[in-house]
Short mmCIF file of N, CA and C in Angstrom, two decimals:
data_model
loop_
_atom_site.label_atom_id
_atom_site.label_comp_id
_atom_site.label_asym_id
_atom_site.label_seq_id
_atom_site.Cartn_x
_atom_site.Cartn_y
_atom_site.Cartn_z
N ILE A 22 41.20 -36.82 -130.94
CA ILE A 22 41.12 -37.93 -130.00
C ILE A 22 39.96 -38.82 -130.43
N LYS A 23 40.24 -40.09 -130.59
CA LYS A 23 39.23 -41.00 -131.12
C LYS A 23 38.37 -41.65 -130.04
N SER A 24 38.85 -41.76 -128.85
CA SER A 24 38.16 -42.54 -127.84
C SER A 24 37.78 -41.68 -126.65
N PRO A 25 36.57 -41.88 -126.11
CA PRO A 25 36.20 -41.14 -124.90
C PRO A 25 36.96 -41.64 -123.66
N TYR A 26 37.70 -42.72 -123.81
CA TYR A 26 38.43 -43.29 -122.68
C TYR A 26 39.85 -42.78 -122.57
N TYR A 27 40.28 -41.95 -123.53
CA TYR A 27 41.66 -41.43 -123.49
C TYR A 27 41.95 -40.69 -122.19
N ILE A 28 41.11 -39.73 -121.86
CA ILE A 28 41.40 -38.89 -120.69
C ILE A 28 41.41 -39.73 -119.41
N PRO A 29 40.38 -40.58 -119.16
CA PRO A 29 40.47 -41.42 -117.95
C PRO A 29 41.66 -42.37 -117.96
N ALA A 30 42.00 -42.91 -119.14
CA ALA A 30 43.15 -43.82 -119.22
C ALA A 30 44.44 -43.09 -118.89
N PHE A 31 44.62 -41.91 -119.46
CA PHE A 31 45.84 -41.15 -119.18
C PHE A 31 45.86 -40.63 -117.75
N ARG A 32 44.69 -40.35 -117.18
CA ARG A 32 44.63 -39.95 -115.77
C ARG A 32 45.10 -41.11 -114.89
N LEU A 33 44.67 -42.33 -115.23
CA LEU A 33 45.10 -43.51 -114.48
C LEU A 33 46.60 -43.75 -114.65
N VAL A 34 47.11 -43.59 -115.87
CA VAL A 34 48.55 -43.72 -116.12
C VAL A 34 49.31 -42.71 -115.29
N LEU A 35 48.82 -41.47 -115.26
CA LEU A 35 49.48 -40.42 -114.49
C LEU A 35 49.52 -40.77 -113.01
N LEU A 36 48.42 -41.30 -112.48
CA LEU A 36 48.38 -41.71 -111.07
C LEU A 36 49.37 -42.85 -110.82
N GLU A 37 49.41 -43.83 -111.72
CA GLU A 37 50.30 -44.98 -111.53
C GLU A 37 51.77 -44.58 -111.57
N VAL A 38 52.14 -43.72 -112.52
CA VAL A 38 53.55 -43.34 -112.58
C VAL A 38 53.92 -42.41 -111.44
N PHE A 39 52.96 -41.62 -110.93
CA PHE A 39 53.24 -40.81 -109.75
C PHE A 39 53.48 -41.71 -108.54
N LEU A 40 52.68 -42.76 -108.40
CA LEU A 40 52.89 -43.71 -107.29
C LEU A 40 54.23 -44.44 -107.45
N ALA A 41 54.61 -44.77 -108.67
CA ALA A 41 55.93 -45.39 -108.90
C ALA A 41 57.03 -44.44 -108.46
N LEU A 42 56.88 -43.15 -108.77
CA LEU A 42 57.87 -42.15 -108.32
C LEU A 42 57.91 -42.07 -106.81
N ALA A 43 56.75 -42.07 -106.16
CA ALA A 43 56.71 -42.01 -104.70
C ALA A 43 57.42 -43.21 -104.08
N PHE A 44 57.17 -44.40 -104.62
CA PHE A 44 57.85 -45.59 -104.09
C PHE A 44 59.34 -45.56 -104.40
N SER A 45 59.73 -44.97 -105.54
CA SER A 45 61.16 -44.89 -105.86
C SER A 45 61.88 -43.95 -104.91
N ILE A 46 61.20 -42.93 -104.44
CA ILE A 46 61.80 -42.01 -103.47
C ILE A 46 61.99 -42.70 -102.12
N LEU A 47 61.15 -43.70 -101.84
CA LEU A 47 61.31 -44.46 -100.59
C LEU A 47 62.55 -45.35 -100.60
N LEU A 48 63.07 -45.68 -101.79
CA LEU A 48 64.26 -46.55 -101.86
C LEU A 48 65.45 -45.97 -101.11
N PRO A 49 65.89 -44.73 -101.41
CA PRO A 49 67.03 -44.20 -100.65
C PRO A 49 66.71 -43.97 -99.18
N VAL A 50 65.44 -43.67 -98.88
CA VAL A 50 65.05 -43.50 -97.48
C VAL A 50 65.20 -44.82 -96.74
N SER A 51 64.73 -45.91 -97.35
CA SER A 51 64.84 -47.21 -96.69
C SER A 51 66.30 -47.63 -96.53
N ALA A 52 67.15 -47.26 -97.49
CA ALA A 52 68.57 -47.58 -97.36
C ALA A 52 69.22 -46.75 -96.27
N ALA A 53 68.82 -45.48 -96.17
CA ALA A 53 69.42 -44.60 -95.16
C ALA A 53 69.07 -45.04 -93.74
N ILE A 54 67.83 -45.49 -93.55
CA ILE A 54 67.44 -45.92 -92.19
C ILE A 54 67.65 -47.42 -91.99
N LYS A 55 68.20 -48.09 -93.02
CA LYS A 55 68.51 -49.53 -92.96
C LYS A 55 67.29 -50.37 -92.57
N SER A 56 66.22 -50.20 -93.36
CA SER A 56 64.98 -50.92 -93.10
C SER A 56 64.67 -51.88 -94.25
N PRO A 57 65.01 -53.17 -94.10
CA PRO A 57 64.69 -54.14 -95.17
C PRO A 57 63.19 -54.22 -95.50
N PRO A 58 62.28 -54.16 -94.49
CA PRO A 58 60.85 -54.21 -94.87
C PRO A 58 60.43 -53.01 -95.73
N LEU A 59 60.90 -51.81 -95.39
CA LEU A 59 60.56 -50.63 -96.18
C LEU A 59 61.18 -50.72 -97.57
N PHE A 60 62.39 -51.27 -97.66
CA PHE A 60 63.03 -51.46 -98.97
C PHE A 60 62.21 -52.43 -99.82
N ALA A 61 61.76 -53.53 -99.23
CA ALA A 61 60.95 -54.52 -99.96
C ALA A 61 59.63 -53.90 -100.42
N ILE A 62 59.00 -53.13 -99.55
CA ILE A 62 57.73 -52.47 -99.91
C ILE A 62 57.95 -51.47 -101.04
N SER A 63 59.04 -50.71 -100.96
CA SER A 63 59.29 -49.70 -102.00
C SER A 63 59.61 -50.35 -103.34
N ILE A 64 60.36 -51.45 -103.34
CA ILE A 64 60.64 -52.17 -104.59
C ILE A 64 59.34 -52.75 -105.16
N PHE A 65 58.52 -53.36 -104.30
CA PHE A 65 57.25 -53.92 -104.76
C PHE A 65 56.36 -52.84 -105.37
N GLY A 66 56.22 -51.71 -104.67
CA GLY A 66 55.39 -50.61 -105.19
C GLY A 66 55.93 -50.05 -106.50
N LEU A 67 57.25 -49.91 -106.57
CA LEU A 67 57.88 -49.41 -107.80
C LEU A 67 57.61 -50.35 -108.98
N LEU A 68 57.78 -51.65 -108.77
CA LEU A 68 57.55 -52.61 -109.85
C LEU A 68 56.06 -52.71 -110.21
N LEU A 69 55.19 -52.69 -109.21
CA LEU A 69 53.76 -52.80 -109.46
C LEU A 69 53.25 -51.59 -110.24
N PHE A 70 53.51 -50.39 -109.73
CA PHE A 70 52.97 -49.19 -110.37
C PHE A 70 53.78 -48.77 -111.59
N GLY A 71 55.02 -49.22 -111.69
CA GLY A 71 55.81 -48.93 -112.88
C GLY A 71 55.40 -49.76 -114.08
N ALA A 72 54.92 -50.98 -113.84
CA ALA A 72 54.52 -51.86 -114.94
C ALA A 72 53.05 -51.71 -115.31
N ALA A 73 52.24 -51.20 -114.40
CA ALA A 73 50.79 -51.15 -114.62
C ALA A 73 50.36 -50.37 -115.85
N PRO A 74 50.98 -49.23 -116.18
CA PRO A 74 50.44 -48.45 -117.30
C PRO A 74 50.78 -48.98 -118.70
N ILE A 75 51.51 -50.06 -118.82
CA ILE A 75 51.96 -50.53 -120.13
C ILE A 75 50.79 -50.85 -121.05
N ALA A 76 49.75 -51.50 -120.54
CA ALA A 76 48.60 -51.84 -121.39
C ALA A 76 47.88 -50.60 -121.89
N ALA A 77 47.70 -49.62 -121.02
CA ALA A 77 47.03 -48.38 -121.44
C ALA A 77 47.86 -47.62 -122.47
N ILE A 78 49.16 -47.61 -122.30
CA ILE A 78 50.04 -46.92 -123.24
C ILE A 78 50.00 -47.62 -124.60
N ASN A 79 50.01 -48.95 -124.61
CA ASN A 79 49.93 -49.68 -125.87
C ASN A 79 48.58 -49.44 -126.54
N GLY A 80 47.51 -49.42 -125.77
CA GLY A 80 46.19 -49.14 -126.33
C GLY A 80 46.12 -47.76 -126.96
N ALA A 81 46.73 -46.79 -126.31
CA ALA A 81 46.75 -45.43 -126.86
C ALA A 81 47.56 -45.38 -128.14
N ALA A 82 48.68 -46.10 -128.19
CA ALA A 82 49.52 -46.11 -129.39
C ALA A 82 48.78 -46.74 -130.56
N VAL A 83 48.05 -47.81 -130.32
CA VAL A 83 47.30 -48.48 -131.38
C VAL A 83 46.14 -47.59 -131.85
N ASN A 84 45.48 -46.92 -130.92
CA ASN A 84 44.31 -46.11 -131.25
C ASN A 84 44.69 -44.75 -131.83
N ALA A 85 45.93 -44.34 -131.69
CA ALA A 85 46.34 -43.00 -132.13
C ALA A 85 46.52 -42.89 -133.63
N VAL A 86 46.69 -44.00 -134.30
CA VAL A 86 46.93 -43.95 -135.74
C VAL A 86 45.73 -44.52 -136.49
N PRO A 87 45.42 -43.95 -137.67
CA PRO A 87 44.24 -44.42 -138.41
C PRO A 87 44.51 -45.73 -139.14
N GLY A 88 43.48 -46.52 -139.27
CA GLY A 88 43.57 -47.76 -140.05
C GLY A 88 44.19 -48.91 -139.28
N ASN A 89 43.80 -50.13 -139.68
CA ASN A 89 44.29 -51.31 -138.98
C ASN A 89 45.78 -51.56 -139.21
N ALA A 90 46.24 -51.40 -140.44
CA ALA A 90 47.65 -51.65 -140.74
C ALA A 90 48.53 -50.62 -140.04
N ALA A 91 48.10 -49.37 -140.03
CA ALA A 91 48.89 -48.32 -139.38
C ALA A 91 48.93 -48.53 -137.87
N ALA A 92 47.85 -49.08 -137.30
CA ALA A 92 47.83 -49.34 -135.87
C ALA A 92 48.91 -50.34 -135.49
N THR A 93 49.16 -51.30 -136.38
CA THR A 93 50.24 -52.25 -136.14
C THR A 93 51.58 -51.53 -136.08
N TYR A 94 51.78 -50.59 -136.99
CA TYR A 94 53.03 -49.81 -136.98
C TYR A 94 53.11 -48.93 -135.74
N GLY A 95 51.99 -48.34 -135.33
CA GLY A 95 51.98 -47.52 -134.12
C GLY A 95 52.37 -48.32 -132.90
N SER A 96 51.83 -49.53 -132.81
CA SER A 96 52.18 -50.42 -131.71
C SER A 96 53.64 -50.82 -131.77
N GLY A 97 54.14 -51.06 -132.98
CA GLY A 97 55.55 -51.43 -133.15
C GLY A 97 56.48 -50.31 -132.73
N VAL A 98 56.14 -49.08 -133.10
CA VAL A 98 56.96 -47.93 -132.70
C VAL A 98 56.95 -47.79 -131.18
N GLN A 99 55.77 -47.96 -130.58
CA GLN A 99 55.66 -47.85 -129.13
C GLN A 99 56.51 -48.92 -128.44
N PHE A 100 56.42 -50.16 -128.88
CA PHE A 100 57.20 -51.22 -128.25
C PHE A 100 58.70 -51.03 -128.50
N PHE A 101 59.07 -50.58 -129.70
CA PHE A 101 60.48 -50.34 -129.99
C PHE A 101 61.05 -49.27 -129.07
N SER A 102 60.31 -48.15 -128.92
CA SER A 102 60.84 -47.09 -128.05
C SER A 102 60.88 -47.55 -126.60
N GLN A 103 59.84 -48.23 -126.17
CA GLN A 103 59.78 -48.69 -124.78
C GLN A 103 60.94 -49.64 -124.48
N HIS A 104 61.18 -50.60 -125.34
CA HIS A 104 62.24 -51.57 -125.08
C HIS A 104 63.62 -51.02 -125.42
N GLY A 105 63.68 -50.06 -126.32
CA GLY A 105 64.96 -49.39 -126.58
C GLY A 105 65.47 -48.65 -125.36
N VAL A 106 64.56 -47.98 -124.66
CA VAL A 106 64.95 -47.30 -123.42
C VAL A 106 65.34 -48.32 -122.36
N LYS A 107 64.65 -49.46 -122.34
CA LYS A 107 65.02 -50.50 -121.37
C LYS A 107 66.44 -51.01 -121.63
N MET A 108 66.87 -51.00 -122.88
CA MET A 108 68.24 -51.44 -123.18
C MET A 108 69.25 -50.33 -122.89
N LEU A 109 68.83 -49.09 -123.04
CA LEU A 109 69.73 -47.96 -122.83
C LEU A 109 69.91 -47.63 -121.35
N ALA A 110 68.86 -47.84 -120.55
CA ALA A 110 68.91 -47.47 -119.13
C ALA A 110 70.04 -48.17 -118.37
N PRO A 111 70.30 -49.46 -118.56
CA PRO A 111 71.41 -50.08 -117.82
C PRO A 111 72.78 -49.52 -118.20
N ILE A 112 72.94 -49.11 -119.46
CA ILE A 112 74.23 -48.56 -119.88
C ILE A 112 74.48 -47.22 -119.19
N VAL A 113 73.49 -46.33 -119.28
CA VAL A 113 73.62 -45.02 -118.63
C VAL A 113 73.62 -45.19 -117.11
N GLY A 114 72.73 -46.05 -116.61
CA GLY A 114 72.67 -46.29 -115.17
C GLY A 114 73.96 -46.86 -114.62
N GLY A 115 74.62 -47.73 -115.37
CA GLY A 115 75.89 -48.29 -114.94
C GLY A 115 76.96 -47.23 -114.78
N ARG A 116 76.97 -46.28 -115.70
CA ARG A 116 77.95 -45.19 -115.59
C ARG A 116 77.67 -44.31 -114.38
N VAL A 117 76.40 -44.05 -114.11
CA VAL A 117 76.04 -43.25 -112.93
C VAL A 117 76.42 -44.01 -111.66
N ILE A 118 76.14 -45.30 -111.63
CA ILE A 118 76.47 -46.11 -110.45
C ILE A 118 77.99 -46.20 -110.26
N ASP A 119 78.74 -46.33 -111.35
CA ASP A 119 80.20 -46.33 -111.25
C ASP A 119 80.72 -45.02 -110.69
N ALA A 120 80.09 -43.92 -111.06
CA ALA A 120 80.55 -42.60 -110.61
C ALA A 120 80.16 -42.30 -109.17
N HIS A 121 78.98 -42.78 -108.72
CA HIS A 121 78.47 -42.39 -107.40
C HIS A 121 78.39 -43.52 -106.39
N GLY A 122 78.73 -44.73 -106.78
CA GLY A 122 78.61 -45.87 -105.87
C GLY A 122 77.26 -46.53 -106.03
N LEU A 123 77.16 -47.77 -105.55
CA LEU A 123 75.96 -48.57 -105.76
C LEU A 123 74.73 -47.97 -105.08
N GLY A 124 74.84 -47.63 -103.81
CA GLY A 124 73.67 -47.13 -103.07
C GLY A 124 73.12 -45.84 -103.64
N ALA A 125 73.97 -44.83 -103.74
CA ALA A 125 73.52 -43.52 -104.24
C ALA A 125 73.20 -43.59 -105.74
N GLY A 126 74.04 -44.28 -106.50
CA GLY A 126 73.84 -44.36 -107.95
C GLY A 126 72.54 -45.05 -108.33
N PHE A 127 72.22 -46.15 -107.66
CA PHE A 127 70.97 -46.87 -107.92
C PHE A 127 69.78 -45.96 -107.66
N SER A 128 69.81 -45.26 -106.54
CA SER A 128 68.71 -44.36 -106.19
C SER A 128 68.58 -43.22 -107.20
N ILE A 129 69.71 -42.65 -107.61
CA ILE A 129 69.69 -41.56 -108.59
C ILE A 129 69.07 -42.04 -109.90
N VAL A 130 69.48 -43.21 -110.36
CA VAL A 130 68.99 -43.73 -111.64
C VAL A 130 67.49 -44.01 -111.57
N ILE A 131 67.05 -44.69 -110.53
CA ILE A 131 65.63 -45.05 -110.41
C ILE A 131 64.76 -43.81 -110.31
N VAL A 132 65.13 -42.87 -109.44
CA VAL A 132 64.33 -41.65 -109.27
C VAL A 132 64.34 -40.83 -110.56
N ALA A 133 65.49 -40.72 -111.23
CA ALA A 133 65.57 -39.95 -112.48
C ALA A 133 64.68 -40.57 -113.56
N LEU A 134 64.71 -41.89 -113.69
CA LEU A 134 63.85 -42.55 -114.67
C LEU A 134 62.37 -42.34 -114.35
N CYS A 135 62.02 -42.39 -113.08
CA CYS A 135 60.62 -42.17 -112.69
C CYS A 135 60.20 -40.73 -112.96
N ILE A 136 61.10 -39.78 -112.77
CA ILE A 136 60.78 -38.38 -113.07
C ILE A 136 60.53 -38.21 -114.57
N VAL A 137 61.37 -38.82 -115.40
CA VAL A 137 61.19 -38.73 -116.85
C VAL A 137 59.85 -39.35 -117.26
N VAL A 138 59.52 -40.51 -116.71
CA VAL A 138 58.25 -41.16 -117.04
C VAL A 138 57.08 -40.29 -116.59
N ASN A 139 57.19 -39.65 -115.42
CA ASN A 139 56.13 -38.76 -114.95
C ASN A 139 55.95 -37.58 -115.90
N LEU A 140 57.04 -37.00 -116.37
CA LEU A 140 56.93 -35.88 -117.31
C LEU A 140 56.28 -36.32 -118.63
N LEU A 141 56.65 -37.49 -119.12
CA LEU A 141 56.04 -38.01 -120.35
C LEU A 141 54.55 -38.30 -120.15
N ALA A 142 54.20 -38.88 -119.01
CA ALA A 142 52.79 -39.16 -118.72
C ALA A 142 51.99 -37.88 -118.57
N LEU A 143 52.59 -36.87 -117.96
CA LEU A 143 51.92 -35.58 -117.82
C LEU A 143 51.69 -34.96 -119.20
N GLY A 144 52.68 -35.05 -120.08
CA GLY A 144 52.52 -34.55 -121.44
C GLY A 144 51.44 -35.29 -122.21
N ALA A 145 51.38 -36.60 -122.06
CA ALA A 145 50.35 -37.40 -122.74
C ALA A 145 48.96 -37.05 -122.21
N TYR A 146 48.85 -36.89 -120.90
CA TYR A 146 47.55 -36.51 -120.31
C TYR A 146 47.13 -35.13 -120.80
N TRP A 147 48.08 -34.20 -120.84
CA TRP A 147 47.78 -32.85 -121.31
C TRP A 147 47.31 -32.88 -122.76
N ALA A 148 47.98 -33.67 -123.59
CA ALA A 148 47.60 -33.77 -125.01
C ALA A 148 46.21 -34.38 -125.16
N ALA A 149 45.90 -35.40 -124.37
CA ALA A 149 44.58 -36.02 -124.44
C ALA A 149 43.50 -35.06 -123.95
N ARG A 150 43.79 -34.36 -122.87
CA ARG A 150 42.80 -33.44 -122.30
C ARG A 150 42.53 -32.26 -123.22
N ASN A 151 43.57 -31.78 -123.90
CA ASN A 151 43.42 -30.61 -124.77
C ASN A 151 43.19 -30.98 -126.23
N HIS A 152 42.95 -32.26 -126.48
CA HIS A 152 42.63 -32.75 -127.82
C HIS A 152 43.70 -32.38 -128.84
N VAL A 153 44.95 -32.52 -128.46
CA VAL A 153 46.06 -32.26 -129.38
C VAL A 153 46.12 -33.42 -130.37
N ASP A 154 46.21 -33.08 -131.63
CA ASP A 154 46.24 -34.10 -132.68
C ASP A 154 47.36 -33.76 -133.65
N ALA A 155 48.13 -34.73 -134.02
CA ALA A 155 49.22 -34.50 -134.97
C ALA A 155 48.64 -34.31 -136.37
N PRO A 156 49.07 -33.26 -137.10
CA PRO A 156 48.53 -33.03 -138.44
C PRO A 156 48.74 -34.21 -139.39
N ALA A 157 49.81 -34.94 -139.25
CA ALA A 157 50.08 -36.07 -140.15
C ALA A 157 49.05 -37.19 -139.99
N LEU A 158 48.44 -37.28 -138.81
CA LEU A 158 47.48 -38.36 -138.57
C LEU A 158 46.09 -38.04 -139.11
N ARG A 159 45.85 -36.82 -139.56
CA ARG A 159 44.52 -36.43 -140.05
C ARG A 159 44.28 -36.84 -141.50
N GLN A 160 45.25 -37.41 -142.16
CA GLN A 160 45.11 -37.74 -143.58
C GLN A 160 44.20 -38.92 -143.80
#
């Protein structure tokens, strides 16, 4: 780990994605009780806390690889994977929504994506806390 800020940054990312998950769970609750204000609050919280960790994740990707030129590639890989999933999510999400209906399908997709992001953030925090380093990056 190159930076003393890794652990606090990943702790903040973990908190933000957990809050995004909490707000995503409020989506089906707000639909079930037919509360437009709660739905608006849950969408706002999901978008706010779901987008917040992007800068920290990009910073970690740039800092994780040695050298200036390699950092550019690290950032490119991070952005490619991030936006690749953004392109894949509507395709898979559309199939889930077609199978379960708009209300239930939308909730299933959003909560499932938030769970995956939480697991990835937990893994990144664990790696930063335990100083896990890829052997290929030590060259």
